[in-house]
Amino acid sequence: MASVTAVADQVRPQRNRPGRTRRRARIPLLRLASPVAIVLIWQLASSTGLLPSRLLASPIAVVRAAGELIANGELTSALGISVVRAFLGFLIGAALGGLFGTLAGLTKVGDIGIDPPMQALRTLPHLGMIPLFITWFGVGEAPKIAIVAFGVALPIYLHVYAGIRGVDRKLLEATRVLGFSRVQRLRHVVFPASTEHVMVGLRLAFASAWLSLIVGEQIAADTGIGYLINNARDFLRIDVILVGLAVYAILGLLTDAGVRLIERRVLRWR
Amino acid sequence: MAVTVRGLRKTFGERAVLDGVDLTVARGEFVALLGKSGSGKSTLLRVLAGLDGAVEGIADVAGSVSAAFQEPRLLPWRKVWRNVVLGTQCSREQAVRALAEVHLEDRADAWPGTLSGGEAQRVSLARALIREPSVLLLDEPFGALDALTRLAMGGLVQELWRKHGQSVLLVTHDVGEALTLADRVLVLEDGRISAEHRVDLPRPRAERELLALRDTLLAELGVEQHALA
């Protein structure tokens, strides 16, 4: 008994010390080491003139440019416009992709009528359609929103369709014997069973949305982050180009983290 | 009659899986249906459950049907108690009561994925029974369980059958199980009932001495006594 308490006394204070948690935290910190080193080397190369500023601005210059763009309001207004484009395009694309995917997944007519053309469209690189979109929609907001919507609709469609088609038939049969109505089967079997697929579709759709936006904004834009970048190119402001790219990257990270958050909540039964 | 089957035929292409089945189950009767795999027993159950419509002959079930299958087939994204009541008008309270009958009231708020095979099968039994069916179809519900859990489940089914008094049609390939549980044992062979035995023995069915020893051994192995009653 005495030896047990002695051991416990030895163990307890140690457990309260941050040793364990620090060791756990050290691994992500360690993973930060190489990116930080790269930025440091980059800065060093820029300061010593090894990396000419006409090729790449130094990290400090990029941060300074970001501060400047935030101060004069250019970045915030460009960001606002880009986010609205992405959001509208996403909404339209997700609604259409979700609707078609559900129809094709649930109904025979939809499967026969909708799925073949959608599967054919998927082989088409949608960014290649920009010239067509410009012809159809001109150079205003419409082609940019349309290209995002198109880029979003396909992954959503494919994953909603696959999710619904992949529902375990045995579960459907069981619920039929147990007296579920058609609506109840959709609500409690088909839709929950397809969420896993839909979540994957959402993440791919967001990635595609930002990519489509970046490309869409490069053409004939007079507002938005893409315009900021294009304009900076004309004035050889490499630092501003880098700020624009960083903003795109952060937007992508944020939406991905958002979907992951939803995923953890919706799939918490796992 | 709770179940009336007359001259039932079901063909897949050229092959007749059910080839003139005649069968009745009386109200409150416990009937076991034995057969090798491929004998058509699962098909017969599917027809009675209303899952297979295209048949010749009569397959009539008086009143409501409910079923438990070889795999529990619970919805993994709904809590245990929701799995029990979904598709009915029953409340959570009634779900917990039904779960108590299968000794799982404390798992009402668990996710199905956290249950053991035997527990999940008991939930599936509670889910079938809360519907108060006049006919309960059991399609090898213990088939995937280990031998000990299997015995306990058999006892539980018998206990619940005595309490609720519904007709039971149990499909199994375990002769011992069929003889222990059923009033009548049928053998299905090549799509037809080939043999029928009435089991006129009082329950529980086992020689006293053996039972005592078996109970002792099972208790030592951790199978709960109420399940053997």
CSV table of C-alpha atoms in Angstrom, one decimal:
chain,number,residue,atom,x,y,z
A,1,MET,CA,0.0,0.0,0.0
A,2,ALA,CA,2.8,2.4,1.0
A,3,SER,CA,4.7,1.7,-2.1
A,4,VAL,CA,1.6,2.3,-4.2
A,5,THR,CA,1.0,5.8,-2.7
A,6,ALA,CA,4.7,6.5,-3.1
A,7,VAL,CA,4.6,5.7,-6.8
A,8,ALA,CA,1.4,7.7,-7.1
A,9,ASP,CA,3.0,10.7,-5.5
A,10,GLN,CA,5.8,10.4,-7.9
A,11,VAL,CA,3.6,10.1,-10.9
A,12,ARG,CA,1.0,12.8,-10.1
A,13,PRO,CA,3.2,15.9,-10.1
A,14,GLN,CA,4.8,14.8,-13.3
A,15,ARG,CA,1.4,14.3,-15.0
A,16,ASN,CA,0.5,17.9,-14.1
A,17,ARG,CA,3.6,19.2,-15.7
A,18,PRO,CA,3.1,20.2,-19.4
A,19,GLY,CA,5.7,17.6,-20.5
A,20,ARG,CA,3.2,15.3,-22.2
A,21,THR,CA,1.2,17.9,-23.9
A,22,ARG,CA,4.3,19.7,-25.1
A,23,ARG,CA,5.6,16.6,-26.6
A,24,ARG,CA,2.3,16.1,-28.5
A,25,ALA,CA,2.3,19.7,-29.7
A,26,ARG,CA,5.9,19.5,-30.8
A,27,ILE,CA,5.1,17.4,-33.9
A,28,PRO,CA,2.9,20.0,-35.6
A,29,LEU,CA,5.4,22.7,-34.6
A,30,LEU,CA,8.1,20.6,-36.2
A,31,ARG,CA,6.1,20.4,-39.4
A,32,LEU,CA,6.1,24.2,-39.5
A,33,ALA,CA,9.9,24.3,-39.5
A,34,SER,CA,10.5,23.7,-43.2
A,35,PRO,CA,7.9,26.2,-44.5
A,36,VAL,CA,9.4,28.8,-42.1
A,37,ALA,CA,12.9,28.0,-43.2
A,38,ILE,CA,11.8,28.4,-46.9
A,39,VAL,CA,10.4,31.8,-46.2
A,40,LEU,CA,13.6,32.8,-44.3
A,41,ILE,CA,15.8,31.6,-47.2
A,42,TRP,CA,13.5,33.4,-49.6
A,43,GLN,CA,13.8,36.6,-47.6
A,44,LEU,CA,17.6,36.2,-47.4
A,45,ALA,CA,17.9,35.6,-51.1
A,46,SER,CA,15.8,38.7,-51.8
A,47,SER,CA,17.8,41.0,-49.3
A,48,THR,CA,21.1,39.9,-50.7
A,49,GLY,CA,19.9,40.5,-54.3
A,50,LEU,CA,20.3,36.8,-55.2
A,51,LEU,CA,16.6,36.8,-56.1
A,52,PRO,CA,15.9,39.8,-58.2
A,53,SER,CA,12.7,41.7,-57.2
A,54,ARG,CA,11.5,41.8,-60.8
A,55,LEU,CA,11.1,38.0,-60.5
A,56,LEU,CA,9.9,37.6,-57.0
A,57,ALA,CA,9.2,40.2,-54.3
A,58,SER,CA,10.5,39.5,-50.8
A,59,PRO,CA,8.1,38.2,-48.1
A,60,ILE,CA,8.4,41.5,-46.3
A,61,ALA,CA,7.5,43.4,-49.4
A,62,VAL,CA,4.5,41.1,-49.9
A,63,VAL,CA,3.3,41.8,-46.3
A,64,ARG,CA,3.9,45.5,-46.8
A,65,ALA,CA,1.9,45.4,-50.1
A,66,ALA,CA,-0.9,43.6,-48.3
A,67,GLY,CA,-1.0,46.3,-45.6
A,68,GLU,CA,-1.0,49.0,-48.2
A,69,LEU,CA,-3.9,47.4,-50.2
A,70,ILE,CA,-5.9,46.9,-47.0
A,71,ALA,CA,-5.3,50.5,-45.9
A,72,ASN,CA,-6.5,52.0,-49.2
A,73,GLY,CA,-9.5,49.7,-49.3
A,74,GLU,CA,-8.5,48.1,-52.6
A,75,LEU,CA,-8.1,44.6,-51.2
A,76,THR,CA,-11.4,44.6,-49.2
A,77,SER,CA,-13.5,45.8,-52.1
A,78,ALA,CA,-11.8,43.3,-54.6
A,79,LEU,CA,-12.2,40.5,-52.1
A,80,GLY,CA,-15.9,41.4,-51.6
A,81,ILE,CA,-16.6,41.2,-55.3
A,82,SER,CA,-14.7,38.0,-55.8
A,83,VAL,CA,-16.4,36.3,-52.8
A,84,VAL,CA,-19.9,37.4,-54.1
A,85,ARG,CA,-19.0,35.9,-57.5
A,86,ALA,CA,-17.9,32.6,-56.0
A,87,PHE,CA,-20.9,32.5,-53.7
A,88,LEU,CA,-23.5,33.1,-56.4
A,89,GLY,CA,-21.8,30.7,-58.8
A,90,PHE,CA,-21.6,28.1,-56.1
A,91,LEU,CA,-25.2,28.5,-55.1
A,92,ILE,CA,-26.4,28.2,-58.7
A,93,GLY,CA,-24.1,25.3,-59.5
A,94,ALA,CA,-24.8,23.4,-56.3
A,95,ALA,CA,-28.6,23.9,-56.7
A,96,LEU,CA,-28.5,22.6,-60.3
A,97,GLY,CA,-26.0,19.8,-59.6
A,98,GLY,CA,-28.0,18.7,-56.5
A,99,LEU,CA,-31.3,18.8,-58.3
A,100,PHE,CA,-30.1,16.9,-61.3
A,101,GLY,CA,-28.2,14.4,-59.2
A,102,THR,CA,-31.2,13.8,-57.0
A,103,LEU,CA,-33.5,13.3,-60.0
A,104,ALA,CA,-31.1,11.0,-61.8
A,105,GLY,CA,-30.4,9.1,-58.6
A,106,LEU,CA,-34.0,8.6,-57.6
A,107,THR,CA,-36.0,8.2,-60.8
A,108,LYS,CA,-35.6,5.9,-63.7
A,109,VAL,CA,-36.6,8.7,-66.2
A,110,GLY,CA,-33.9,10.9,-64.6
A,111,ASP,CA,-31.3,8.2,-64.8
A,112,ILE,CA,-32.0,7.6,-68.4
A,113,GLY,CA,-32.5,11.2,-69.4
A,114,ILE,CA,-30.0,13.1,-67.3
A,115,ASP,CA,-27.1,10.8,-66.5
A,116,PRO,CA,-25.7,10.1,-69.9
A,117,PRO,CA,-25.3,13.8,-70.9
A,118,MET,CA,-23.9,14.6,-67.5
A,119,GLN,CA,-21.3,11.8,-67.7
A,120,ALA,CA,-20.4,13.1,-71.1
A,121,LEU,CA,-20.0,16.6,-69.8
A,122,ARG,CA,-17.6,15.4,-67.2
A,123,THR,CA,-15.0,14.6,-69.8
A,124,LEU,CA,-15.1,18.2,-70.9
A,125,PRO,CA,-12.6,20.5,-69.2
A,126,HIS,CA,-15.0,23.2,-68.2
A,127,LEU,CA,-12.4,25.9,-68.1
A,128,GLY,CA,-12.0,25.4,-71.9
A,129,MET,CA,-15.5,26.7,-72.3
A,130,ILE,CA,-14.6,30.2,-71.3
A,131,PRO,CA,-14.5,31.5,-74.9
A,132,LEU,CA,-18.0,30.2,-75.4
A,133,PHE,CA,-19.2,31.7,-72.1
A,134,ILE,CA,-17.8,35.1,-73.2
A,135,THR,CA,-19.6,34.8,-76.5
A,136,TRP,CA,-22.8,33.9,-74.7
A,137,PHE,CA,-22.7,36.2,-71.7
A,138,GLY,CA,-20.3,39.0,-72.7
A,139,VAL,CA,-17.6,40.2,-70.4
A,140,GLY,CA,-19.5,41.4,-67.3
A,141,GLU,CA,-20.3,39.4,-64.1
A,142,ALA,CA,-22.4,36.7,-65.9
A,143,PRO,CA,-19.6,34.7,-67.5
A,144,LYS,CA,-17.6,34.6,-64.3
A,145,ILE,CA,-20.5,33.4,-62.3
A,146,ALA,CA,-21.4,31.0,-65.0
A,147,ILE,CA,-18.0,29.4,-65.1
A,148,VAL,CA,-18.0,29.0,-61.3
A,149,ALA,CA,-21.5,27.5,-61.5
A,150,PHE,CA,-20.5,25.1,-64.2
A,151,GLY,CA,-17.4,24.0,-62.3
A,152,VAL,CA,-19.4,23.4,-59.1
A,153,ALA,CA,-22.4,21.7,-60.7
A,154,LEU,CA,-20.5,18.7,-62.1
A,155,PRO,CA,-18.8,17.4,-58.9
A,156,ILE,CA,-22.0,18.0,-56.9
A,157,TYR,CA,-24.0,16.2,-59.5
A,158,LEU,CA,-21.6,13.2,-59.7
A,159,HIS,CA,-21.4,12.7,-56.0
A,160,VAL,CA,-25.1,13.2,-55.2
A,161,TYR,CA,-25.9,10.7,-58.0
A,162,ALA,CA,-23.3,8.2,-56.8
A,163,GLY,CA,-24.4,8.7,-53.2
A,164,ILE,CA,-28.0,8.0,-53.9
A,165,ARG,CA,-27.2,5.1,-56.2
A,166,GLY,CA,-24.9,3.5,-53.6
A,167,VAL,CA,-27.5,3.2,-50.9
A,168,ASP,CA,-27.5,-0.2,-49.3
A,169,ARG,CA,-30.5,-2.1,-50.9
A,170,LYS,CA,-30.8,-4.2,-47.8
A,171,LEU,CA,-31.5,-1.2,-45.6
A,172,LEU,CA,-34.2,0.0,-48.1
A,173,GLU,CA,-35.8,-3.4,-48.1
A,174,ALA,CA,-35.8,-3.6,-44.3
A,175,THR,CA,-37.4,-0.2,-44.0
A,176,ARG,CA,-40.0,-1.2,-46.5
A,177,VAL,CA,-41.0,-4.3,-44.4
A,178,LEU,CA,-41.0,-2.1,-41.3
A,179,GLY,CA,-43.6,0.2,-42.9
A,180,PHE,CA,-41.6,3.3,-43.7
A,181,SER,CA,-43.4,5.6,-46.2
A,182,ARG,CA,-41.5,6.7,-49.3
A,183,VAL,CA,-40.8,10.1,-47.7
A,184,GLN,CA,-39.5,8.5,-44.6
A,185,ARG,CA,-37.2,6.2,-46.7
A,186,LEU,CA,-35.8,9.2,-48.4
A,187,ARG,CA,-35.3,11.2,-45.2
A,188,HIS,CA,-34.0,8.4,-43.0
A,189,VAL,CA,-32.2,6.1,-45.4
A,190,VAL,CA,-31.4,7.6,-48.8
A,191,PHE,CA,-30.3,11.1,-47.8
A,192,PRO,CA,-28.3,10.2,-44.7
A,193,ALA,CA,-26.6,7.3,-46.6
A,194,SER,CA,-25.5,9.6,-49.4
A,195,THR,CA,-24.1,12.4,-47.1
A,196,GLU,CA,-20.6,10.9,-47.1
A,197,HIS,CA,-20.5,11.1,-50.9
A,198,VAL,CA,-22.1,14.6,-50.9
A,199,MET,CA,-19.4,15.9,-48.5
A,200,VAL,CA,-16.6,14.7,-50.9
A,201,GLY,CA,-18.6,16.4,-53.7
A,202,LEU,CA,-18.8,19.6,-51.7
A,203,ARG,CA,-15.0,19.8,-51.1
A,204,LEU,CA,-14.2,19.1,-54.7
A,205,ALA,CA,-16.9,21.7,-55.7
A,206,PHE,CA,-15.3,24.4,-53.5
A,207,ALA,CA,-11.9,23.6,-54.9
A,208,SER,CA,-13.3,23.8,-58.4
A,209,ALA,CA,-15.2,27.1,-57.6
A,210,TRP,CA,-12.0,28.9,-56.6
A,211,LEU,CA,-10.1,27.6,-59.6
A,212,SER,CA,-12.9,28.6,-61.9
A,213,LEU,CA,-13.0,32.0,-60.3
A,214,ILE,CA,-9.3,32.6,-60.7
A,215,VAL,CA,-9.4,31.7,-64.3
A,216,GLY,CA,-12.6,33.6,-64.9
A,217,GLU,CA,-11.4,36.7,-63.3
A,218,GLN,CA,-8.3,36.8,-65.5
A,219,ILE,CA,-10.3,37.6,-68.5
A,220,ALA,CA,-11.6,41.1,-69.1
A,221,ALA,CA,-12.1,41.8,-65.4
A,222,ASP,CA,-12.3,45.3,-64.1
A,223,THR,CA,-13.0,44.4,-60.5
A,224,GLY,CA,-12.1,41.6,-58.0
A,225,ILE,CA,-9.0,39.8,-57.0
A,226,GLY,CA,-8.3,38.7,-60.5
A,227,TYR,CA,-8.3,42.3,-61.7
A,228,LEU,CA,-6.0,43.2,-58.8
A,229,ILE,CA,-3.5,40.6,-60.1
A,230,ASN,CA,-3.9,41.5,-63.7
A,231,ASN,CA,-3.5,45.2,-63.1
A,232,ALA,CA,-0.5,44.5,-60.9
A,233,ARG,CA,1.1,42.6,-63.8
A,234,ASP,CA,0.8,45.6,-66.0
A,235,PHE,CA,2.7,47.7,-63.4
A,236,LEU,CA,5.2,44.9,-62.7
A,237,ARG,CA,4.0,44.8,-59.0
A,238,ILE,CA,5.1,41.3,-58.2
A,239,ASP,CA,4.3,41.9,-54.5
A,240,VAL,CA,0.6,42.7,-55.3
A,241,ILE,CA,0.4,39.6,-57.5
A,242,LEU,CA,1.6,37.5,-54.6
A,243,VAL,CA,-0.9,39.2,-52.2
A,244,GLY,CA,-3.7,38.2,-54.6
A,245,LEU,CA,-2.5,34.6,-54.8
A,246,ALA,CA,-2.2,34.4,-51.1
A,247,VAL,CA,-5.8,35.6,-50.7
A,248,TYR,CA,-7.0,32.9,-53.1
A,249,ALA,CA,-5.2,30.3,-51.1
A,250,ILE,CA,-6.6,31.5,-47.8
A,251,LEU,CA,-10.2,31.5,-49.3
A,252,GLY,CA,-9.6,27.9,-50.4
A,253,LEU,CA,-8.3,26.9,-47.0
A,254,LEU,CA,-11.3,28.5,-45.2
A,255,THR,CA,-14.0,26.8,-47.3
A,256,ASP,CA,-12.2,23.5,-47.0
A,257,ALA,CA,-12.1,23.9,-43.2
A,258,GLY,CA,-15.7,24.9,-43.3
A,259,VAL,CA,-16.7,21.7,-45.1
A,260,ARG,CA,-14.7,19.6,-42.7
A,261,LEU,CA,-16.5,21.2,-39.8
A,262,ILE,CA,-19.9,20.4,-41.4
A,263,GLU,CA,-18.6,16.9,-42.2
A,264,ARG,CA,-17.6,16.2,-38.6
A,265,ARG,CA,-21.0,17.4,-37.4
A,266,VAL,CA,-23.1,15.5,-40.0
A,267,LEU,CA,-21.1,12.3,-39.9
A,268,ARG,CA,-20.7,12.2,-36.1
A,269,TRP,CA,-22.4,8.8,-36.0
A,270,ARG,CA,-19.3,7.2,-37.3
B,1,MET,CA,-54.9,-18.6,-39.9
B,2,ALA,CA,-52.2,-16.0,-39.6
B,3,VAL,CA,-50.4,-17.1,-42.7
B,4,THR,CA,-51.9,-19.1,-45.6
B,5,VAL,CA,-49.7,-20.2,-48.5
B,6,ARG,CA,-51.2,-22.3,-51.3
B,7,GLY,CA,-49.5,-23.6,-54.4
B,8,LEU,CA,-46.9,-20.8,-54.3
B,9,ARG,CA,-44.5,-20.6,-57.3
B,10,LYS,CA,-41.7,-18.2,-57.8
B,11,THR,CA,-39.4,-18.6,-60.8
B,12,PHE,CA,-36.2,-16.9,-61.7
B,13,GLY,CA,-35.9,-17.4,-65.5
B,14,GLU,CA,-36.2,-21.2,-66.0
B,15,ARG,CA,-35.6,-22.1,-62.4
B,16,ALA,CA,-38.5,-22.5,-60.0
B,17,VAL,CA,-37.1,-21.5,-56.5
B,18,LEU,CA,-40.5,-22.0,-55.0
B,19,ASP,CA,-42.4,-24.8,-56.7
B,20,GLY,CA,-45.8,-25.3,-55.2
B,21,VAL,CA,-45.4,-24.4,-51.5
B,22,ASP,CA,-48.3,-25.2,-49.2
B,23,LEU,CA,-48.1,-23.8,-45.7
B,24,THR,CA,-50.2,-22.4,-42.8
B,25,VAL,CA,-49.3,-20.8,-39.6
B,26,ALA,CA,-52.0,-20.5,-37.0
B,27,ARG,CA,-52.6,-17.5,-34.8
B,28,GLY,CA,-50.0,-17.5,-32.1
B,29,GLU,CA,-48.1,-20.4,-33.5
B,30,PHE,CA,-44.4,-20.7,-33.6
B,31,VAL,CA,-43.3,-22.4,-36.8
B,32,ALA,CA,-39.7,-23.1,-37.8
B,33,LEU,CA,-38.7,-23.5,-41.4
B,34,LEU,CA,-35.6,-25.6,-42.0
B,35,GLY,CA,-33.8,-25.9,-45.3
B,36,LYS,CA,-30.4,-26.0,-46.9
B,37,SER,CA,-29.2,-22.9,-48.6
B,38,GLY,CA,-30.8,-22.5,-52.0
B,39,SER,CA,-33.9,-24.4,-50.8
B,40,GLY,CA,-35.9,-21.2,-51.3
B,41,LYS,CA,-36.6,-20.5,-47.7
B,42,SER,CA,-35.4,-16.9,-47.8
B,43,THR,CA,-37.4,-16.3,-51.0
B,44,LEU,CA,-40.5,-17.6,-49.3
B,45,LEU,CA,-39.9,-15.2,-46.4
B,46,ARG,CA,-39.4,-12.3,-48.9
B,47,VAL,CA,-42.7,-13.1,-50.5
B,48,LEU,CA,-44.5,-13.1,-47.2
B,49,ALA,CA,-42.8,-9.8,-46.3
B,50,GLY,CA,-44.2,-8.3,-49.5
B,51,LEU,CA,-40.7,-7.7,-51.0
B,52,ASP,CA,-41.3,-10.1,-53.9
B,53,GLY,CA,-44.5,-9.5,-55.7
B,54,ALA,CA,-44.3,-11.5,-59.0
B,55,VAL,CA,-45.5,-14.9,-57.8
B,56,GLU,CA,-48.1,-17.5,-58.8
B,57,GLY,CA,-50.4,-18.9,-56.1
B,58,ILE,CA,-51.6,-17.6,-52.8
B,59,ALA,CA,-49.5,-16.0,-50.2
B,60,ASP,CA,-51.8,-14.4,-47.7
B,61,VAL,CA,-50.9,-12.8,-44.3
B,62,ALA,CA,-53.7,-11.8,-42.0
B,63,GLY,CA,-52.8,-8.6,-40.2
B,64,SER,CA,-49.5,-6.8,-40.0
B,65,VAL,CA,-46.1,-8.3,-40.7
B,66,SER,CA,-42.8,-7.3,-39.2
B,67,ALA,CA,-39.3,-8.9,-39.7
B,68,ALA,CA,-35.8,-9.3,-38.4
B,69,PHE,CA,-33.1,-10.3,-40.8
B,70,GLN,CA,-29.8,-12.1,-40.6
B,71,GLU,CA,-27.9,-8.8,-40.4
B,72,PRO,CA,-29.5,-6.3,-38.0
B,73,ARG,CA,-29.9,-3.7,-40.8
B,74,LEU,CA,-30.1,-0.7,-38.4
B,75,LEU,CA,-29.7,2.8,-39.7
B,76,PRO,CA,-26.2,3.7,-38.6
B,77,TRP,CA,-26.9,7.4,-38.6
B,78,ARG,CA,-29.9,7.2,-36.2
B,79,LYS,CA,-29.6,6.6,-32.5
B,80,VAL,CA,-30.7,3.2,-31.2
B,81,TRP,CA,-34.0,4.4,-29.9
B,82,ARG,CA,-34.8,6.2,-33.1
B,83,ASN,CA,-34.1,3.0,-35.0
B,84,VAL,CA,-36.7,1.3,-32.9
B,85,VAL,CA,-39.5,3.8,-33.5
B,86,LEU,CA,-38.8,5.2,-37.0
B,87,GLY,CA,-41.7,4.4,-39.3
B,88,THR,CA,-44.2,4.2,-36.4
B,89,GLN,CA,-46.0,6.8,-34.2
B,90,CYS,CA,-44.3,5.5,-31.1
B,91,SER,CA,-42.6,7.8,-28.6
B,92,ARG,CA,-39.1,7.7,-27.1
B,93,GLU,CA,-40.6,6.3,-23.9
B,94,GLN,CA,-42.2,3.4,-25.8
B,95,ALA,CA,-38.8,2.8,-27.5
B,96,VAL,CA,-37.1,2.6,-24.2
B,97,ARG,CA,-39.7,0.1,-23.0
B,98,ALA,CA,-39.3,-2.0,-26.1
B,99,LEU,CA,-35.5,-1.9,-25.6
B,100,ALA,CA,-36.0,-2.9,-21.9
B,101,GLU,CA,-37.7,-6.1,-23.2
B,102,VAL,CA,-34.4,-7.0,-25.0
B,103,HIS,CA,-32.4,-5.8,-22.0
B,104,LEU,CA,-30.9,-2.8,-23.8
B,105,GLU,CA,-32.7,0.2,-22.3
B,106,ASP,CA,-29.4,1.7,-21.3
B,107,ARG,CA,-28.2,1.8,-24.9
B,108,ALA,CA,-31.1,3.8,-26.2
B,109,ASP,CA,-28.9,6.8,-27.0
B,110,ALA,CA,-26.0,4.9,-28.4
B,111,TRP,CA,-25.1,4.9,-32.1
B,112,PRO,CA,-25.7,1.5,-33.7
B,113,GLY,CA,-22.1,1.3,-34.7
B,114,THR,CA,-21.0,1.0,-31.1
B,115,LEU,CA,-23.2,-2.1,-30.5
B,116,SER,CA,-21.9,-5.7,-30.5
B,117,GLY,CA,-23.5,-8.1,-33.1
B,118,GLY,CA,-25.8,-9.6,-30.5
B,119,GLU,CA,-26.9,-6.2,-29.2
B,120,ALA,CA,-27.6,-4.9,-32.7
B,121,GLN,CA,-29.7,-8.0,-33.3
B,122,ARG,CA,-31.6,-7.4,-30.1
B,123,VAL,CA,-32.3,-3.9,-31.2
B,124,SER,CA,-33.6,-5.2,-34.5
B,125,LEU,CA,-35.9,-7.5,-32.6
B,126,ALA,CA,-37.2,-4.6,-30.5
B,127,ARG,CA,-37.7,-2.7,-33.6
B,128,ALA,CA,-39.8,-5.5,-35.1
B,129,LEU,CA,-41.8,-6.0,-31.9
B,130,ILE,CA,-42.7,-2.4,-31.2
B,131,ARG,CA,-44.8,-2.6,-34.3
B,132,GLU,CA,-47.0,-5.2,-32.6
B,133,PRO,CA,-47.1,-7.4,-35.7
B,134,SER,CA,-49.6,-10.3,-35.9
B,135,VAL,CA,-46.9,-12.2,-37.8
B,136,LEU,CA,-43.2,-11.9,-37.0
B,137,LEU,CA,-40.8,-13.2,-39.7
B,138,LEU,CA,-37.4,-14.1,-38.6
B,139,ASP,CA,-34.8,-14.7,-41.4
B,140,GLU,CA,-31.9,-16.6,-39.7
B,141,PRO,CA,-31.7,-13.8,-37.2
B,142,PHE,CA,-29.0,-15.6,-35.2
B,143,GLY,CA,-27.1,-16.8,-38.2
B,144,ALA,CA,-24.2,-14.4,-37.9
B,145,LEU,CA,-23.8,-14.7,-34.1
B,146,ASP,CA,-21.5,-16.8,-32.0
B,147,ALA,CA,-22.8,-20.0,-30.4
B,148,LEU,CA,-23.3,-18.5,-27.0
B,149,THR,CA,-25.0,-15.3,-28.1
B,150,ARG,CA,-27.1,-17.5,-30.3
B,151,LEU,CA,-28.4,-19.6,-27.4
B,152,ALA,CA,-29.2,-16.4,-25.5
B,153,MET,CA,-31.0,-14.9,-28.5
B,154,GLY,CA,-33.1,-18.1,-29.0
B,155,GLY,CA,-34.2,-17.9,-25.3
B,156,LEU,CA,-35.0,-14.2,-25.7
B,157,VAL,CA,-37.1,-14.8,-28.8
B,158,GLN,CA,-39.1,-17.5,-27.0
B,159,GLU,CA,-39.6,-15.3,-24.0
B,160,LEU,CA,-40.9,-12.4,-26.1
B,161,TRP,CA,-43.1,-14.8,-28.2
B,162,ARG,CA,-44.8,-16.1,-25.0
B,163,LYS,CA,-45.3,-12.5,-23.8
B,164,HIS,CA,-46.7,-11.0,-27.0
B,165,GLY,CA,-48.4,-14.1,-28.5
B,166,GLN,CA,-47.9,-13.2,-32.1
B,167,SER,CA,-47.3,-15.9,-34.8
B,168,VAL,CA,-43.7,-16.5,-35.6
B,169,LEU,CA,-42.2,-17.9,-38.8
B,170,LEU,CA,-38.5,-18.6,-38.1
B,171,VAL,CA,-36.2,-19.5,-41.0
B,172,THR,CA,-33.1,-21.3,-39.8
B,173,HIS,CA,-30.6,-24.0,-40.8
B,174,ASP,CA,-30.0,-25.0,-37.2
B,175,VAL,CA,-32.0,-28.1,-36.3
B,176,GLY,CA,-31.4,-27.8,-32.6
B,177,GLU,CA,-32.7,-24.2,-32.6
B,178,ALA,CA,-35.8,-25.2,-34.5
B,179,LEU,CA,-36.6,-28.1,-32.1
B,180,THR,CA,-36.1,-26.0,-29.0
B,181,LEU,CA,-38.2,-23.1,-30.1
B,182,ALA,CA,-41.0,-24.2,-32.5
B,183,ASP,CA,-44.4,-25.8,-32.2
B,184,ARG,CA,-44.0,-27.2,-35.6
B,185,VAL,CA,-40.9,-27.7,-37.8
B,186,LEU,CA,-41.2,-27.7,-41.6
B,187,VAL,CA,-38.5,-28.7,-44.0
B,188,LEU,CA,-38.3,-26.9,-47.4
B,189,GLU,CA,-36.6,-28.8,-50.1
B,190,ASP,CA,-36.4,-28.0,-53.8
B,191,GLY,CA,-39.0,-25.3,-53.5
B,192,ARG,CA,-41.6,-27.5,-51.7
B,193,ILE,CA,-42.4,-28.5,-48.1
B,194,SER,CA,-40.9,-32.0,-47.9
B,195,ALA,CA,-41.4,-32.8,-44.2
B,196,GLU,CA,-43.4,-31.6,-41.2
B,197,HIS,CA,-42.9,-32.4,-37.5
B,198,ARG,CA,-45.1,-31.3,-34.6
B,199,VAL,CA,-43.0,-30.8,-31.5
B,200,ASP,CA,-45.3,-31.7,-28.6
B,201,LEU,CA,-42.9,-31.1,-25.8
B,202,PRO,CA,-43.3,-28.7,-22.9
B,203,ARG,CA,-40.9,-25.7,-22.8
B,204,PRO,CA,-38.1,-25.3,-21.8
B,205,ARG,CA,-37.1,-28.3,-23.8
B,206,ALA,CA,-34.1,-30.1,-22.5
B,207,GLU,CA,-33.5,-33.0,-20.2
B,208,ARG,CA,-33.4,-31.7,-16.6
B,209,GLU,CA,-30.0,-33.0,-15.7
B,210,LEU,CA,-28.5,-31.6,-18.9
B,211,LEU,CA,-30.2,-28.3,-18.5
B,212,ALA,CA,-28.8,-27.9,-15.0
B,213,LEU,CA,-25.3,-28.6,-16.2
B,214,ARG,CA,-25.7,-26.5,-19.3
B,215,ASP,CA,-27.0,-23.6,-17.2
B,216,THR,CA,-24.1,-23.9,-14.9
B,217,LEU,CA,-21.6,-23.9,-17.8
B,218,LEU,CA,-23.3,-21.1,-19.6
B,219,ALA,CA,-23.4,-19.0,-16.4
B,220,GLU,CA,-19.7,-19.6,-16.1
B,221,LEU,CA,-19.2,-18.5,-19.7
B,222,GLY,CA,-21.2,-15.4,-19.0
B,223,VAL,CA,-24.5,-16.0,-20.8
B,224,GLU,CA,-27.3,-14.3,-18.7
B,225,GLN,CA,-29.8,-16.6,-17.1
B,226,HIS,CA,-32.9,-14.7,-18.0
B,227,ALA,CA,-32.1,-15.4,-21.6
B,228,LEU,CA,-32.4,-19.2,-21.0
B,229,ALA,CA,-35.8,-19.1,-19.2
